[in-house]
mmCIF file of C-alpha atoms in Angstrom:
data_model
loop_
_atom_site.group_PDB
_atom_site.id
_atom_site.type_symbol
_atom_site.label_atom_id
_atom_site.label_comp_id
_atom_site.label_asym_id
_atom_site.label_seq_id
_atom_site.Cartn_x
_atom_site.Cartn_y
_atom_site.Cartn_z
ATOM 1 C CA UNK A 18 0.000 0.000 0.000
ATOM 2 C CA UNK A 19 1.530 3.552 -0.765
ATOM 3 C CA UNK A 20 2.067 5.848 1.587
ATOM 4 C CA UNK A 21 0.026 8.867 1.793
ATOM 5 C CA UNK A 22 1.467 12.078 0.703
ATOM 6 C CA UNK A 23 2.063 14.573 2.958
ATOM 7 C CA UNK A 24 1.317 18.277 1.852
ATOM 8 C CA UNK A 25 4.038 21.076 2.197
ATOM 9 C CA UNK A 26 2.848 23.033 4.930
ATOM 10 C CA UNK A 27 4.494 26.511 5.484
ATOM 11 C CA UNK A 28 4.783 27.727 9.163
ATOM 12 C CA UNK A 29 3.786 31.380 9.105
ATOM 13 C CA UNK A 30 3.766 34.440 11.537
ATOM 14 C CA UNK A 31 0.437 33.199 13.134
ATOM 15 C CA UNK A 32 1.665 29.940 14.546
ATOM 16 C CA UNK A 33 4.963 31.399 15.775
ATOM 17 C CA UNK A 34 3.401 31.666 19.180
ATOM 18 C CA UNK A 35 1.868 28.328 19.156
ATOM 19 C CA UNK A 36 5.374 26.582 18.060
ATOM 20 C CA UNK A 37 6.485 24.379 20.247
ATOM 21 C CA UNK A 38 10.095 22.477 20.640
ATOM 22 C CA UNK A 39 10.271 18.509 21.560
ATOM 23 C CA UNK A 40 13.855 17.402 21.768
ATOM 24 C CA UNK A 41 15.548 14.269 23.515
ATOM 25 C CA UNK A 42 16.821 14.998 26.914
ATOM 26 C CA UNK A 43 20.144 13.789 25.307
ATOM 27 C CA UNK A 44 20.188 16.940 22.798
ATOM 28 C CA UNK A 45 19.703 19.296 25.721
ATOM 29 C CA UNK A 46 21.927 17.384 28.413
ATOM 30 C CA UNK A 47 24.844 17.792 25.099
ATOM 31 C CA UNK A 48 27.024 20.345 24.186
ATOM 32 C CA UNK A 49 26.016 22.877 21.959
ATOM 33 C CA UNK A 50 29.372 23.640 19.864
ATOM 34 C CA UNK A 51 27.618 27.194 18.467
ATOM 35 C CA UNK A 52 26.890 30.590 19.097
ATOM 36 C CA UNK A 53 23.483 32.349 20.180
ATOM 37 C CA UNK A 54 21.909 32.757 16.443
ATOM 38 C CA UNK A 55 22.526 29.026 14.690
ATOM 39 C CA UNK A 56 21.705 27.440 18.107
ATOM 40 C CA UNK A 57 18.040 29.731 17.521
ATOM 41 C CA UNK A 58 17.659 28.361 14.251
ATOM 42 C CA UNK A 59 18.141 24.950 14.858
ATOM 43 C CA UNK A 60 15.202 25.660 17.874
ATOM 44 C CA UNK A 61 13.123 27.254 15.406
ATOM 45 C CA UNK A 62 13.279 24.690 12.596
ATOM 46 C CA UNK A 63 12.901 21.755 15.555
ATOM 47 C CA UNK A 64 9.573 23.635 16.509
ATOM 48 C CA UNK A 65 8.126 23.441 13.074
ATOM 49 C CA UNK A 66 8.748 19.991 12.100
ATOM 50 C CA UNK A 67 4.869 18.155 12.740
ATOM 51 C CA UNK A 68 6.263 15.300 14.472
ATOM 52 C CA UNK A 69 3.028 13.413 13.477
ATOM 53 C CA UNK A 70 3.372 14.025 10.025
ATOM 54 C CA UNK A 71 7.287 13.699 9.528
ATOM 55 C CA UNK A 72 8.534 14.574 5.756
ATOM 56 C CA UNK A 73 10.140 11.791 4.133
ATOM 57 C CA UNK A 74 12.689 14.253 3.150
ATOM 58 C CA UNK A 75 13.200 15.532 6.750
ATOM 59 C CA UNK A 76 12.107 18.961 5.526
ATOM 60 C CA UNK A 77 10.614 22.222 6.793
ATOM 61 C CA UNK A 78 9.043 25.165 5.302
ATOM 62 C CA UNK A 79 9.538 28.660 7.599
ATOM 63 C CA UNK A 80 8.201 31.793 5.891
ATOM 64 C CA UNK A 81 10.638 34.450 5.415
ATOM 65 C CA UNK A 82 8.458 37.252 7.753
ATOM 66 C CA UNK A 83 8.801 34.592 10.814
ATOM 67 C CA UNK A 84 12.341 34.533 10.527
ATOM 68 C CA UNK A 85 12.642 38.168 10.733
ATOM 69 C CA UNK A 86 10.308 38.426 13.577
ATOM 70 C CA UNK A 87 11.788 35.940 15.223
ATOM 71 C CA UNK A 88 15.266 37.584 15.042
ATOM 72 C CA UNK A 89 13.982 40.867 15.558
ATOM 73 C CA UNK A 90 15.375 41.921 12.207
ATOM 74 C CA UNK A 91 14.272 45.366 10.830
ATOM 75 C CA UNK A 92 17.055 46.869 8.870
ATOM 76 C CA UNK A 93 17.044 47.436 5.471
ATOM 77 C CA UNK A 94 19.871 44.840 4.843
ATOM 78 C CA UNK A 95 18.086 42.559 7.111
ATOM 79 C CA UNK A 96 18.247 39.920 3.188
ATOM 80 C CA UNK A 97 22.183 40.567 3.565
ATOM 81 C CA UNK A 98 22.244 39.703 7.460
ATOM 82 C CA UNK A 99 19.948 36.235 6.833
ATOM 83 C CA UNK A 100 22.384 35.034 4.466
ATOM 84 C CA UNK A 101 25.226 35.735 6.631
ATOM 85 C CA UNK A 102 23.389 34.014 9.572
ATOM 86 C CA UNK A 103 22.583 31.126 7.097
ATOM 87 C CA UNK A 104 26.337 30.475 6.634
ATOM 88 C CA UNK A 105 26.947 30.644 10.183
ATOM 89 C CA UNK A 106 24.781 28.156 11.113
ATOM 90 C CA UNK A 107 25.965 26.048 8.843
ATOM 91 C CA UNK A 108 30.040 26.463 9.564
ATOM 92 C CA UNK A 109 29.114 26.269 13.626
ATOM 93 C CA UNK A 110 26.239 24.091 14.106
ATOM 94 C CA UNK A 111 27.157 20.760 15.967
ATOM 95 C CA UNK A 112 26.260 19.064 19.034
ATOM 96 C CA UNK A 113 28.913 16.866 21.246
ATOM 97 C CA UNK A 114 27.089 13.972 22.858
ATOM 98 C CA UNK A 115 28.088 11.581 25.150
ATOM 99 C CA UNK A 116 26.617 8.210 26.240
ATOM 100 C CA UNK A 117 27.611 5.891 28.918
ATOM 101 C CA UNK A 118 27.703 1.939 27.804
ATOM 102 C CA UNK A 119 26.489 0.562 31.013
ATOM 103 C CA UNK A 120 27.796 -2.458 30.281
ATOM 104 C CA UNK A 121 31.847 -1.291 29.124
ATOM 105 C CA UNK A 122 31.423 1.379 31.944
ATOM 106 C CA UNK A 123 32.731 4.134 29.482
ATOM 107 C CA UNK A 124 31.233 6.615 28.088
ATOM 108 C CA UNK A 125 31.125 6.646 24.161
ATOM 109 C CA UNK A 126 30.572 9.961 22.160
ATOM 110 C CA UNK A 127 29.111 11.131 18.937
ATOM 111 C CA UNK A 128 29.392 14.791 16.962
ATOM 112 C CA UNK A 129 26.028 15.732 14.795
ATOM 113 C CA UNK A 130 25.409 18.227 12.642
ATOM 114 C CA UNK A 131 21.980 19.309 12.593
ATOM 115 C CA UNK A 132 21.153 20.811 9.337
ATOM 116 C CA UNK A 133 21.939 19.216 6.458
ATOM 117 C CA UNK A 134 20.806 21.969 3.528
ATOM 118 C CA UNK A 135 19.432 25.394 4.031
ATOM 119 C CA UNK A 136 17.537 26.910 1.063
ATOM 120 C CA UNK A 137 15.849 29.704 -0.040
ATOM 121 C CA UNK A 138 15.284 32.512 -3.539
ATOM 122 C CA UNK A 139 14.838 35.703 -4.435
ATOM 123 C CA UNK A 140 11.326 35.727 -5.609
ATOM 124 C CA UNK A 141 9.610 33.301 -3.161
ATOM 125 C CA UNK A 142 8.545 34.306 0.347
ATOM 126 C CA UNK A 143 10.064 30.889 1.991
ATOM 127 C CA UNK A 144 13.055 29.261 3.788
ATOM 128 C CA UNK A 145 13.873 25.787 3.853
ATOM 129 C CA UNK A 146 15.288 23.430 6.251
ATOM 130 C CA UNK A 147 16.665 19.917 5.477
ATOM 131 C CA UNK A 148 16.979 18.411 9.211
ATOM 132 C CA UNK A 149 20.717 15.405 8.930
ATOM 133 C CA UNK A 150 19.680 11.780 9.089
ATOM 134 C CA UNK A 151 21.933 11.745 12.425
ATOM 135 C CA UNK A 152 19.335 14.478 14.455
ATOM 136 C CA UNK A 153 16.044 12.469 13.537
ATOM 137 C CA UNK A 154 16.212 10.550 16.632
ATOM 138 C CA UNK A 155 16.343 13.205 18.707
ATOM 139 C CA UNK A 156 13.288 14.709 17.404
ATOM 140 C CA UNK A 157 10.497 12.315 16.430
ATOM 141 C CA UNK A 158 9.032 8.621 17.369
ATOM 142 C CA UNK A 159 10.096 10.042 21.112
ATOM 143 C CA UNK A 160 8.246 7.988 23.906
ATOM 144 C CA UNK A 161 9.829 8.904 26.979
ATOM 145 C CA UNK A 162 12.932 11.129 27.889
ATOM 146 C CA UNK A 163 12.148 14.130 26.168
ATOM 147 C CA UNK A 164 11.397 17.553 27.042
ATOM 148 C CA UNK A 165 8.916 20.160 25.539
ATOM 149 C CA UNK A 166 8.636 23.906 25.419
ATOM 150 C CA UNK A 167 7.237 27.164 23.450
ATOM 151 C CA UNK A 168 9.967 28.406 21.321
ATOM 152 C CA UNK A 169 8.477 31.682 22.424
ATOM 153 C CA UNK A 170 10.243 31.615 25.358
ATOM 154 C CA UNK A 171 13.770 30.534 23.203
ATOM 155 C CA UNK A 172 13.096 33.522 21.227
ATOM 156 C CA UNK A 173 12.803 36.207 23.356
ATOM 157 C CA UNK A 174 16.720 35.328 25.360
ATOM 158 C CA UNK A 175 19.381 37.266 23.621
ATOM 159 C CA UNK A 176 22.503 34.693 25.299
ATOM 160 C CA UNK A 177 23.465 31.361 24.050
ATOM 161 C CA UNK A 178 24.051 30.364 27.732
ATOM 162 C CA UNK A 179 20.669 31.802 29.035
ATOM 163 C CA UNK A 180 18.941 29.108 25.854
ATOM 164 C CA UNK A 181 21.272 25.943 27.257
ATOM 165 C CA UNK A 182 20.096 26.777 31.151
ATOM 166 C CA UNK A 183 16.546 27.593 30.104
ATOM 167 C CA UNK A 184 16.513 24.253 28.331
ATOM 168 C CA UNK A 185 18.046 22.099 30.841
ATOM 169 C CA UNK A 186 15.751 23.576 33.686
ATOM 170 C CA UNK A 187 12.574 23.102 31.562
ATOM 171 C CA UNK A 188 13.766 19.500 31.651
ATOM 172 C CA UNK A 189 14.396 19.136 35.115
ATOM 173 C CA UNK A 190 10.831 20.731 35.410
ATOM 174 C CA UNK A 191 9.019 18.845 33.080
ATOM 175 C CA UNK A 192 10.355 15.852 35.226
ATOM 176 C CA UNK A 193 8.999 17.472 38.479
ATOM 177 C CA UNK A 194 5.450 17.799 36.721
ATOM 178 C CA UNK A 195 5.320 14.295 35.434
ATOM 179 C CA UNK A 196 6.446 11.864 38.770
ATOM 180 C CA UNK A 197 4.534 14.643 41.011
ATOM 181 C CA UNK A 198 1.144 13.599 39.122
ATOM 182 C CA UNK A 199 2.048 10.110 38.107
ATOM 183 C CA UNK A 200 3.867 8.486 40.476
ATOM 184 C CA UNK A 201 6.836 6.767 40.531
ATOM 185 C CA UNK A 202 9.571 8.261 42.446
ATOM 186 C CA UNK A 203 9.743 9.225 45.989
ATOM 187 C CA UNK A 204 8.860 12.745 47.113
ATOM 188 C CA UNK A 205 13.019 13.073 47.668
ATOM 189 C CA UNK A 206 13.505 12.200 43.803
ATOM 190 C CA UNK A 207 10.365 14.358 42.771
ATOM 191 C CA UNK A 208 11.706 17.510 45.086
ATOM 192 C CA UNK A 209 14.926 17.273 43.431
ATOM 193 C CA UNK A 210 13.785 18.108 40.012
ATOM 194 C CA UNK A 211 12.529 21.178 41.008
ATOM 195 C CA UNK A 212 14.831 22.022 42.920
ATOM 196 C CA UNK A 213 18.150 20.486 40.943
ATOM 197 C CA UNK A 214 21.706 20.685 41.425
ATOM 198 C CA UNK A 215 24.614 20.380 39.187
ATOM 199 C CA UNK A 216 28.583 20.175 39.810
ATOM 200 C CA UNK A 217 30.289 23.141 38.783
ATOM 201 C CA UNK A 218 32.405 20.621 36.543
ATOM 202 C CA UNK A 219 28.942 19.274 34.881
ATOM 203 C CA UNK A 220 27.800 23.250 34.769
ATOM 204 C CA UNK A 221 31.415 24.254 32.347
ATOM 205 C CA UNK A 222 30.019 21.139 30.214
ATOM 206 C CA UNK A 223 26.706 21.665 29.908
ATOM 207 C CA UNK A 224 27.939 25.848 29.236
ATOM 208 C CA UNK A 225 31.035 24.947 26.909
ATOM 209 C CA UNK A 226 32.794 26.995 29.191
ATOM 210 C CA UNK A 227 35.598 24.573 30.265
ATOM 211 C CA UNK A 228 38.434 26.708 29.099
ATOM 212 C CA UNK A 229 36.583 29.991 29.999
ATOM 213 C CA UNK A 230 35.737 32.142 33.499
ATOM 214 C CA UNK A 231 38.443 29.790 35.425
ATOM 215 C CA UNK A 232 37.385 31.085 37.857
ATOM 216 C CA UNK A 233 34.485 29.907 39.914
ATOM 217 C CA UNK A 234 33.315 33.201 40.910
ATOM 218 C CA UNK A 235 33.202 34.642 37.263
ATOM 219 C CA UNK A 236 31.605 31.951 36.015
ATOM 220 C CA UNK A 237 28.538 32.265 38.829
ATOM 221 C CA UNK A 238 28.995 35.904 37.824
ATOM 222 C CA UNK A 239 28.606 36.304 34.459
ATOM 223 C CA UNK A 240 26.844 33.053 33.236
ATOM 224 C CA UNK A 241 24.591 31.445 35.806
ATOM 225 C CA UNK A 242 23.731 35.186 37.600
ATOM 226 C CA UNK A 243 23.380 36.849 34.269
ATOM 227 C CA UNK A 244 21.441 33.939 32.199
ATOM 228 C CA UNK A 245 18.655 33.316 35.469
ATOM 229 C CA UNK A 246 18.154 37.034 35.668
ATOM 230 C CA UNK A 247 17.352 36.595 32.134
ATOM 231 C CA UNK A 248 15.299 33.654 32.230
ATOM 232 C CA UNK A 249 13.418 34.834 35.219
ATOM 233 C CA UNK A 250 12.549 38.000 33.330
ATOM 234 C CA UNK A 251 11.537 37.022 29.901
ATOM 235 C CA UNK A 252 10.419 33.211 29.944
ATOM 236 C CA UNK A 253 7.949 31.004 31.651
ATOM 237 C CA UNK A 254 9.946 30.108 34.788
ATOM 238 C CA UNK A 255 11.288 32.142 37.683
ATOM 239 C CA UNK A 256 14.483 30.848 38.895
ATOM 240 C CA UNK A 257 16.712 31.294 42.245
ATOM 241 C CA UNK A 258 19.803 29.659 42.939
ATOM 242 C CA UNK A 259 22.507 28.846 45.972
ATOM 243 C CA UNK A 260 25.939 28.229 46.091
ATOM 244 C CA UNK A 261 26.918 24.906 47.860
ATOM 245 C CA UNK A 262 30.260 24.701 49.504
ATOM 246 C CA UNK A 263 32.788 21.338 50.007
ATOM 247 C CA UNK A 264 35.558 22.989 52.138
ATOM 248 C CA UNK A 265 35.885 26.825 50.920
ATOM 249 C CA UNK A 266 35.366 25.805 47.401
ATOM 250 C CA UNK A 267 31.977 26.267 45.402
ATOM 251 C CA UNK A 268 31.199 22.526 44.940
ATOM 252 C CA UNK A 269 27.936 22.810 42.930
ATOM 253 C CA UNK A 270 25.051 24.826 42.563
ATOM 254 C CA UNK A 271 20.785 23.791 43.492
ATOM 255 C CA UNK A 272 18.751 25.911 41.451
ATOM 256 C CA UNK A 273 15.010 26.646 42.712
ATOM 257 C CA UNK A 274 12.206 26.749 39.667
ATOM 258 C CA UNK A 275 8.613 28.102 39.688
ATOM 259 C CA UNK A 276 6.582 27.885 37.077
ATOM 260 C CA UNK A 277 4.925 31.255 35.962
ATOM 261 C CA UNK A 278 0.792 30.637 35.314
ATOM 262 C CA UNK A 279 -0.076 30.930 32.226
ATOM 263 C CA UNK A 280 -3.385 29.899 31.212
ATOM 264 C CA UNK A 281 -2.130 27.286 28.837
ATOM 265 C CA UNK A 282 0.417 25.697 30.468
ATOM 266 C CA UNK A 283 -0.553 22.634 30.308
ATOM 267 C CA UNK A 284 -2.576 22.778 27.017
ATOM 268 C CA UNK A 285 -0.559 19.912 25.478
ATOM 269 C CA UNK A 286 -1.438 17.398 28.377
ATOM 270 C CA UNK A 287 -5.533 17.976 27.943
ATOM 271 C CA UNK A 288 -6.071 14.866 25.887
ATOM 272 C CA UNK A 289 -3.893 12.760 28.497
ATOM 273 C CA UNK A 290 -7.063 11.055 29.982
ATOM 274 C CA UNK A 291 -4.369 9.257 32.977
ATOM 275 C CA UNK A 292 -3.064 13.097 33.732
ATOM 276 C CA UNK A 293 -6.665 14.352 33.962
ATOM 277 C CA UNK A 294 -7.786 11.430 36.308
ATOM 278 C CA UNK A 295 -4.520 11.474 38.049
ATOM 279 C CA UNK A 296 -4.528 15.618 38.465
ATOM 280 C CA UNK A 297 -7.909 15.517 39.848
ATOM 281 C CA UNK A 298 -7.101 12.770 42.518
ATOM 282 C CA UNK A 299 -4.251 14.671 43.567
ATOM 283 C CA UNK A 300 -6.245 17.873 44.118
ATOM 284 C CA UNK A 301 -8.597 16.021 46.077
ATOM 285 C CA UNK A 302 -6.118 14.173 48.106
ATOM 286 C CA UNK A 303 -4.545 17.836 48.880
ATOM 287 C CA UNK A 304 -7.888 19.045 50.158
ATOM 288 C CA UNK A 305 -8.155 16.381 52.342
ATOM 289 C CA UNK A 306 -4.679 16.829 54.021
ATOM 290 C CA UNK A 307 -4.962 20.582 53.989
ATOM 291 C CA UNK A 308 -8.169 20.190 55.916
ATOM 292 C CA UNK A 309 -6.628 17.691 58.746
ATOM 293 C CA UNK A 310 -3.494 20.071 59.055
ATOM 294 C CA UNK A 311 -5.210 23.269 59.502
ATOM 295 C CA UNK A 312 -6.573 21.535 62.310
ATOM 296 C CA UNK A 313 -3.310 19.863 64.090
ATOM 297 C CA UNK A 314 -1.588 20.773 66.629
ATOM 298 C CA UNK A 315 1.499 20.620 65.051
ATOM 299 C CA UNK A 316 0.586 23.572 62.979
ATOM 300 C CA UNK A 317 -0.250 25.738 65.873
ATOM 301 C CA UNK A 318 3.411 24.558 67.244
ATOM 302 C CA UNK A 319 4.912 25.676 63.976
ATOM 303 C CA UNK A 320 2.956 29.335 64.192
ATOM 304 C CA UNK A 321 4.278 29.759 67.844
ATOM 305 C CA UNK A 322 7.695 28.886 67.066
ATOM 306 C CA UNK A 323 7.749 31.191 64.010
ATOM 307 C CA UNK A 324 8.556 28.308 61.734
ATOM 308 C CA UNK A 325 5.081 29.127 60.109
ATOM 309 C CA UNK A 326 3.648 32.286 58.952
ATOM 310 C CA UNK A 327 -0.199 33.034 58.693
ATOM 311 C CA UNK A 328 0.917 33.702 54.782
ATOM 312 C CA UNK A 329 1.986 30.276 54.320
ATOM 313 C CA UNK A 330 -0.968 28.865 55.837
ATOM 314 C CA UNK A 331 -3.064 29.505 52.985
ATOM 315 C CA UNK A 332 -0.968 27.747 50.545
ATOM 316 C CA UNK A 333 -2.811 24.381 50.222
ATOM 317 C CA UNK A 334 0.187 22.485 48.753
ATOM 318 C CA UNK A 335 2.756 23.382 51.850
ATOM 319 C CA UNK A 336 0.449 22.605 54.427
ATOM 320 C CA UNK A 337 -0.826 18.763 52.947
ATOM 321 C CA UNK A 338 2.858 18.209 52.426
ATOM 322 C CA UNK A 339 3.532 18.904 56.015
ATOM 323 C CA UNK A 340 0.442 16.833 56.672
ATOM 324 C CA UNK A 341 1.078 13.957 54.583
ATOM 325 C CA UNK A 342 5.070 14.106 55.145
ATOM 326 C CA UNK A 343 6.451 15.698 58.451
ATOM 327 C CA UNK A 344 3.471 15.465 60.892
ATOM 328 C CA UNK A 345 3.352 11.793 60.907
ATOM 329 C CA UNK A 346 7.163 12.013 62.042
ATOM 330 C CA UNK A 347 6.055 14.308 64.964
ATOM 331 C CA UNK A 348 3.394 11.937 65.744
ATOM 332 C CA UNK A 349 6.486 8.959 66.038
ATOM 333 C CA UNK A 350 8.338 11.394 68.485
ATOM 334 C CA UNK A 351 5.318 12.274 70.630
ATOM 335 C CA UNK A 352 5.168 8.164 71.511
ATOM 336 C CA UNK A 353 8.881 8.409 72.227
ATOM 337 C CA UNK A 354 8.602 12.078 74.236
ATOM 338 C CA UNK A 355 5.583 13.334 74.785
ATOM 339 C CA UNK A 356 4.272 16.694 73.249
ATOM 340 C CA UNK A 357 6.798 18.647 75.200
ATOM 341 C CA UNK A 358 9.672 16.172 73.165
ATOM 342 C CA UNK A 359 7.785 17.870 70.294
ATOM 343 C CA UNK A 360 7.863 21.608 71.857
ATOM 344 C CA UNK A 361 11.660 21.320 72.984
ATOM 345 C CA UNK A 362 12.873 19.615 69.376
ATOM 346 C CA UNK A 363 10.650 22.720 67.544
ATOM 347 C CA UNK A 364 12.075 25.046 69.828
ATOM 348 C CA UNK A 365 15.323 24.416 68.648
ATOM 349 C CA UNK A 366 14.829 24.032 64.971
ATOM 350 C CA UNK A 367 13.671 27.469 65.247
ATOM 351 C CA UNK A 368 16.836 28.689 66.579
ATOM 352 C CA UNK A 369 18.694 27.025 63.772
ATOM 353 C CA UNK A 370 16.307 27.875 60.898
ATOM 354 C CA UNK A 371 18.371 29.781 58.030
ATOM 355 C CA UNK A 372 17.446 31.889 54.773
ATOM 356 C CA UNK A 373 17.099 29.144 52.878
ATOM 357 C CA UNK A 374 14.986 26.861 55.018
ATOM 358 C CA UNK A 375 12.380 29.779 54.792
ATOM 359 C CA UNK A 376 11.971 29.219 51.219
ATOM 360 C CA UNK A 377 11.597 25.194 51.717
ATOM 361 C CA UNK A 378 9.897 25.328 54.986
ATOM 362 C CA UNK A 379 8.251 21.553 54.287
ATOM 363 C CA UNK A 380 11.645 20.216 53.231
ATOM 364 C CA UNK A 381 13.571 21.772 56.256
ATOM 365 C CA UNK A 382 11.571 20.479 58.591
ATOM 366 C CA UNK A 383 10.908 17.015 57.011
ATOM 367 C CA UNK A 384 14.979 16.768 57.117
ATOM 368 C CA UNK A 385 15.402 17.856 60.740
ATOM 369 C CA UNK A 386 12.930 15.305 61.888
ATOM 370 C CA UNK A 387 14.842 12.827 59.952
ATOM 371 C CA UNK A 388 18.207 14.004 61.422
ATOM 372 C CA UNK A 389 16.917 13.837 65.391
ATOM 373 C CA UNK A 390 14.503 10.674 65.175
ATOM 374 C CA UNK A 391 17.092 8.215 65.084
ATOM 375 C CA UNK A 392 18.572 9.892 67.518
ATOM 376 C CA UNK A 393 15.992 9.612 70.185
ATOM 377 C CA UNK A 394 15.003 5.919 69.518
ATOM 378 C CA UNK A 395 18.529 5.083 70.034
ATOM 379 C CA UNK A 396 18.294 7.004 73.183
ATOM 380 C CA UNK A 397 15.316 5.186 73.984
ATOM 381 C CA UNK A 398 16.458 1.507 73.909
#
């Protein structure tokens, strides 16, 4: 039987904001070996290739006017510039990636170029992309392990290191999103994608920036500082970020995302009948534990101790976590010490509490009951 043929479609100005990237967490874990501009062209071509609908000839259609927009070109050699940008992409546009072979314990690597042919004319109102037979699976037939996002949010950062972080935390989030409905990793493992950390080694990888900003400080400075600040400001996640120490060196840093609300956020998940159902459940399941700790004793403990503020008590998703998660602890240590074992331990996680516990106030306080529980029982034999 023939295959059906698939019509040429042209992406235009009006879908520009609709465009949306799907890559292989592989592509955005590698290193991009290219500036700002051919690394935004390979993102913009990615986001118009219909992944159920793939071109035999791995081929896209971008009109001209998008391209400008896109770039923000207005000049009046803006034709000139294009070409110029064409070439570049072409001379610089390679990823390095690197996969471990669980089995040899070594990591082997590969070098891709993206784009295979770039065309366009004088009298036609369309550019071309012809995607490499190397990139393909990277891009389509992808069942797990990849990452999505508007290239809206790709086009408005003007740094080639603010596009690698902003892709690399969308995955990390999309992660968070997916085990915090579905299931399947602890709350620990869940946490930790929103909230993810990376060596300062893996960071100069992930940046290209292994022979640049030796120093530690610089490189916080001008890259991580500079390209959150950015992120925060122009895309679809805010983003905070601490330094963590081994000795009096800057080990690694945990970066802190929240997602901005946006009304369709989620729009891509709507015919996911499982994330619906499983959504809903959650919701309900939050009520329920919001409900119970509004009315513990614990939280009244946490108010008087200033571990709690009135503020934080209306966020439903804080107080079922410290319902579902850190109460039950307290409940273990009131067997072992009565509620004043309770009082005395709050007491003095109070007195400990730093700047950064105030922004985690479930996980700080799930981790110092950890820390002292053990302790007791021992104490208690």
């Amino acid at each position: 039987m023939p295959k059906p043929i698939i019509s040429r479609k042209v992406i235009g100005m009006n879908e520009l904001d609709k465009c949306k990237v799907v890559e292989h967490n592989d592509l955005i874990t590698s290193v991009a070996k290219m500036d700002k501009t051919p690394l935004k062209f390979f993102e913009l071509a990615v986001a118009c290739l219909d992944v159920k609908n793939i071109p035999e000839d791995r081929t896209v259609y971008v009109d001209k006017d998008l391209l400008f927009s896109y770039f923000d070109v207005k000049s009046e050699n803006k034709h000139s510039r294009f070409k110029e940008t064409i070439l570049k992409v072409h001379e610089q546009a390679v990823f390095h990636i690197s996969e471990l072979n669980e089995k040899k314990g070594k990591y082997q690597y590969e070098v891709i170029s993206p784009l295979e042919k770039t065309a366009w004319n004088d009298y036609g109102n369309e550019v071309s992309f012809k995607f490499t037979e190397s990139i393909m699976p990277y891009l389509v037939n992808l069942k797990k392990n990849f990452t999505q996002y508007y290239l809206s949010n790709i086009g408005k950062l003007n740094s080639k290191y603010s596009i690698i972080l902003y892709k690399w935390l969308s995955m990390q989030y999309n992660q968070y999103e997916h085990y915090s409905v579905k299931g399947g990793r602890r709350e620990e493992q869940v946490d930790a994608y929103r909230n993810p950390s990376i060596s300062i080694q893996e960071l100069r990888k992930l940046t290209d920036t292994e022979n640049d900003y030796k120093r530690t400080t610089d490189l916080i400075k001008w890259i991580v500082t500079v390209s959150i600040n950015e992120i925060s400001k122009k895309t679809d996640l805010n983003i905070s970020f601490e330094k963590i120490k081994k000795g009096r060196s800057i080990d690694s840093i945990v970066f802190h995302i929240e997602k901005k609300r946006q009304s369709d956020d989620y729009s891509y998940k709507l015919e996911d009948q499982a994330y619906i159902e499983g959504k809903k459940a959650k919701e309900e399941t939050e009520k329920d534990l919001y409900t119970e700790a509004m009315q513990s004793r614990y939280t009244t403990l946490l108010l008087e101790n200033m571990l709690l503020s009135p503020f934080e008590m209306q966020d439903i998703k804080l107080m079922s976590g410290l319902q579902a998660h850190v109460y039950p602890l307290y409940d273990e240590l009131k067997d072992l010490r009565g509620l004043n074992g309770v009082k005395d331990h709050l007491s003095y996680v109070a007195s400990k509490q730093e700047a950064y516990s105030k922004r985690n106030v479930a996980k700080y306080l799930k981790k110092a009951i950890e820390q002292y529980l053990p302790t007791v029982k021992r104490q208690n034999l």
